[in-house]
Amino acid sequence: MHSNFNLRLQHLEDNIRQDQDLLKEYEDSLRYEDDPRRQIRYKREIKQLRESANGYQKEYDELRVQITGESNVQIQNVAMQLQQMNTRLDRLSAGQKAIYENINHLHQGLLTRYNAGEQNIIAAITEQLDQSQMVMISTVLDAIETDQVTDGEMQLILQGIQQNITKLQQNGTALPPSQTALVEVINTPELDFKHRLKIAIPLIPFILDYEGELELGTGIDLKAALQALMMRFKGE
């Protein structure tokens, strides 16, 4: 009986230690991760670790009942490890919630810049963006809306976006439906170019991703143009 008790306790301790190591990996990764898809995966993994921790607690409680009137250093260590694990899980969950709330706030703020007919198309695009990409888009839109960008610069950026899209289509790259719908609006001749550019801006992160993969080489350095614009707008 005592041997079986010690074996169960040892297994419990080993499992908690392994999950603690995993938890540390997630903590380190999430500290620098702003890709929403990876954040969702980490959130799922953290949820599984929470379920494991609940199972460990149940196992610990069952073993604790078997200790009557004697001090067991090993079970005290398990109790301490469980407490540490739950504390770290709580901290990670709180951090994830804060990240989600901030991204949601940025997302809603972006949508208010567009009219009701455009918001559904823009929403489908911006839901796929991470925090830094949405900040970049917001900054560029701020610069455009406060007339910090010349007409020539706006036309150059819009031209760069359109040329990149054309190059993608020539390469046989199928754009997702949400991006295709946005491209149709951008190419509407009835709209003035400033409005078309505002609608096109959320496509830039995806174009830059494609640019890295396909080496589009359209002759317009879209990334450099945007960085220069953002630095000037921020007064750097």
XYZ file of C-alpha atoms in Angstrom:
236
model
C 0.000 0.000 0.000
C 2.766 2.402 1.019
C 4.788 1.499 -2.078
C 1.771 2.145 -4.341
C 1.169 5.470 -2.582
C 4.768 6.595 -3.154
C 4.628 5.510 -6.812
C 1.433 7.514 -7.443
C 2.957 10.497 -5.673
C 6.136 10.258 -7.743
C 4.155 10.076 -11.002
C 2.082 13.075 -9.930
C 5.195 15.074 -9.101
C 6.836 14.170 -12.439
C 3.721 15.117 -14.428
C 3.406 18.483 -12.693
C 7.087 19.216 -13.305
C 6.732 18.426 -17.022
C 3.683 20.673 -17.323
C 5.509 23.430 -15.432
C 8.251 23.261 -18.085
C 5.618 23.502 -20.851
C 4.010 26.433 -19.081
C 7.329 28.271 -19.006
C 7.713 27.731 -22.766
C 4.249 29.223 -23.357
C 5.030 32.170 -21.074
C 8.260 32.899 -22.976
C 6.592 32.479 -26.382
C 3.565 34.632 -25.583
C 5.807 37.438 -24.361
C 6.917 38.078 -27.946
C 4.018 36.607 -29.938
C 1.557 38.919 -31.686
C 0.274 36.574 -34.391
C -3.414 36.020 -33.490
C -3.430 32.499 -34.943
C -0.502 31.402 -32.766
C -2.016 33.185 -29.768
C -5.204 31.142 -30.245
C -3.127 27.940 -30.350
C -1.287 28.879 -27.150
C -4.601 29.750 -25.518
C -5.883 26.270 -26.416
C -2.734 24.657 -25.004
C -3.017 26.693 -21.801
C -6.634 25.574 -21.424
C -5.474 21.947 -21.669
C -2.851 22.602 -19.003
C -5.572 24.055 -16.790
C -7.571 20.837 -17.208
C -4.447 18.828 -16.357
C -3.890 20.962 -13.246
C -7.462 20.248 -12.131
C -6.794 16.532 -12.559
C -3.559 16.799 -10.575
C -5.421 18.599 -7.799
C -7.974 15.802 -7.620
C -5.213 13.176 -7.490
C -3.386 15.180 -4.821
C -6.552 15.461 -2.701
C -7.065 11.693 -2.881
C -3.472 11.030 -1.819
C -3.591 13.685 0.898
C -6.496 11.885 2.573
C -4.318 8.769 2.910
C -1.773 10.682 5.037
C -2.987 10.586 8.614
C -1.031 12.346 11.297
C 2.343 12.165 9.572
C 4.387 14.770 7.748
C 5.326 13.864 4.204
C 7.887 16.158 2.542
C 7.091 14.847 -0.923
C 3.386 15.614 -0.698
C 4.210 19.088 0.615
C 6.396 19.608 -2.448
C 3.531 18.505 -4.699
C 1.202 20.971 -2.948
C 3.702 23.784 -3.530
C 4.172 22.838 -7.197
C 0.408 22.774 -7.722
C 0.066 26.204 -6.171
C 2.842 27.585 -8.406
C 1.251 26.051 -11.493
C -2.182 27.483 -10.708
C -0.693 30.922 -10.024
C 1.139 30.917 -13.366
C -1.973 29.700 -15.199
C -4.007 32.515 -13.621
C -1.378 35.065 -14.656
C -1.250 33.727 -18.215
C -5.044 33.720 -18.526
C -5.191 37.325 -17.309
C -2.480 38.306 -19.803
C -4.305 36.599 -22.665
C -7.526 38.368 -21.733
C -5.751 41.749 -21.727
C -4.216 41.057 -25.155
C -7.596 39.998 -26.552
C -9.333 43.090 -25.156
C -6.685 45.406 -26.623
C -6.855 43.759 -30.060
C -10.653 43.923 -29.957
C -10.474 47.630 -29.066
C -8.099 48.306 -31.984
C -10.333 46.295 -34.313
C -13.458 48.235 -33.356
C -11.578 51.522 -33.680
C -10.532 50.670 -37.231
C -14.090 49.831 -38.277
C -15.415 53.236 -37.164
C -13.267 54.840 -39.890
C -15.392 53.250 -42.623
C -19.014 53.571 -43.682
C -21.595 50.902 -42.912
C -21.392 49.356 -46.376
C -17.620 48.878 -46.117
C -17.387 47.692 -42.517
C -18.267 44.030 -43.164
C -15.536 43.736 -45.813
C -12.981 45.565 -43.637
C -13.928 43.465 -40.578
C -13.224 40.200 -42.435
C -9.743 41.518 -43.258
C -8.785 43.086 -39.923
C -9.887 40.047 -37.887
C -6.841 38.254 -39.341
C -4.363 40.957 -38.268
C -2.190 41.024 -35.188
C -1.804 43.918 -32.765
C 1.251 45.538 -34.387
C -0.334 45.359 -37.858
C -3.500 47.085 -36.634
C -1.437 49.792 -34.930
C 0.432 50.331 -38.204
C -2.819 50.616 -40.177
C -4.309 53.022 -37.621
C -1.203 55.230 -37.779
C -1.270 55.375 -41.587
C -4.992 56.191 -41.571
C -4.382 58.923 -38.972
C -1.738 60.446 -41.244
C -4.080 60.341 -44.251
C -7.096 61.728 -42.388
C -5.111 64.632 -40.887
C -3.655 65.586 -44.293
C -0.100 64.631 -43.334
C 0.278 62.758 -46.628
C 0.564 64.590 -49.936
C -1.640 63.663 -52.870
C 1.465 62.400 -54.681
C 2.380 60.113 -51.781
C -1.154 58.796 -51.509
C -1.276 58.046 -55.219
C 2.125 56.337 -55.026
C 1.014 54.072 -52.139
C -2.296 53.248 -53.849
C -0.425 52.509 -57.065
C 1.967 50.249 -55.137
C -0.926 48.304 -53.618
C -2.679 47.914 -56.977
C 0.516 46.839 -58.761
C 1.251 44.250 -56.085
C -2.275 42.862 -56.328
C -1.969 42.651 -60.127
C 1.370 40.863 -59.782
C -0.148 38.381 -57.330
C -3.004 37.642 -59.704
C -0.566 37.184 -62.593
C 1.379 34.702 -60.455
C -1.818 32.702 -59.995
C -2.186 33.509 -56.300
C -5.844 33.185 -55.315
C -6.793 35.901 -52.855
C -9.235 34.982 -50.060
C -12.857 36.130 -50.718
C -12.594 38.972 -48.182
C -9.516 40.394 -49.944
C -11.072 39.943 -53.394
C -14.122 41.944 -52.295
C -11.850 44.725 -51.068
C -9.909 44.772 -54.349
C -13.174 45.332 -56.245
C -13.900 48.412 -54.112
C -10.338 49.739 -54.585
C -10.734 49.514 -58.363
C -14.058 51.390 -58.405
C -13.344 54.457 -60.587
C -16.270 56.439 -59.146
C -14.506 56.749 -55.763
C -11.833 59.404 -55.241
C -8.309 58.036 -54.803
C -8.039 59.121 -51.147
C -11.099 57.060 -50.226
C -9.867 54.123 -52.288
C -6.509 54.308 -50.496
C -8.177 54.270 -47.064
C -10.019 51.109 -48.085
C -6.811 49.591 -49.489
C -4.627 50.220 -46.409
C -5.800 47.090 -44.468
C -4.494 44.943 -47.340
C -0.915 46.128 -46.854
C 0.123 43.554 -44.171
C -1.036 40.722 -46.457
C 0.739 42.219 -49.480
C 3.965 42.538 -47.475
C 3.629 38.870 -46.448
C 3.143 37.841 -50.070
C 5.978 40.137 -51.131
C 8.395 38.233 -48.903
C 7.248 34.902 -50.319
C 7.000 35.793 -54.000
C 9.522 38.640 -54.310
C 6.968 40.712 -56.188
C 9.443 43.448 -57.135
C 6.935 45.958 -58.512
C 9.423 48.818 -58.435
C 7.652 50.540 -55.514
C 9.082 49.787 -52.067
C 5.765 49.800 -50.225
C 7.280 48.907 -46.862
C 9.888 51.694 -47.010
C 7.259 54.246 -48.125
C 5.022 53.355 -45.185
C 7.870 53.399 -42.657
C 8.931 56.859 -43.829
C 5.347 58.081 -43.605
C 4.882 56.678 -40.081
C 8.181 58.140 -38.828
C 7.241 61.571 -40.169
C 3.741 61.402 -38.692
C 5.111 60.411 -35.269
C 7.734 63.150 -35.466
C 10.704 60.772 -35.272
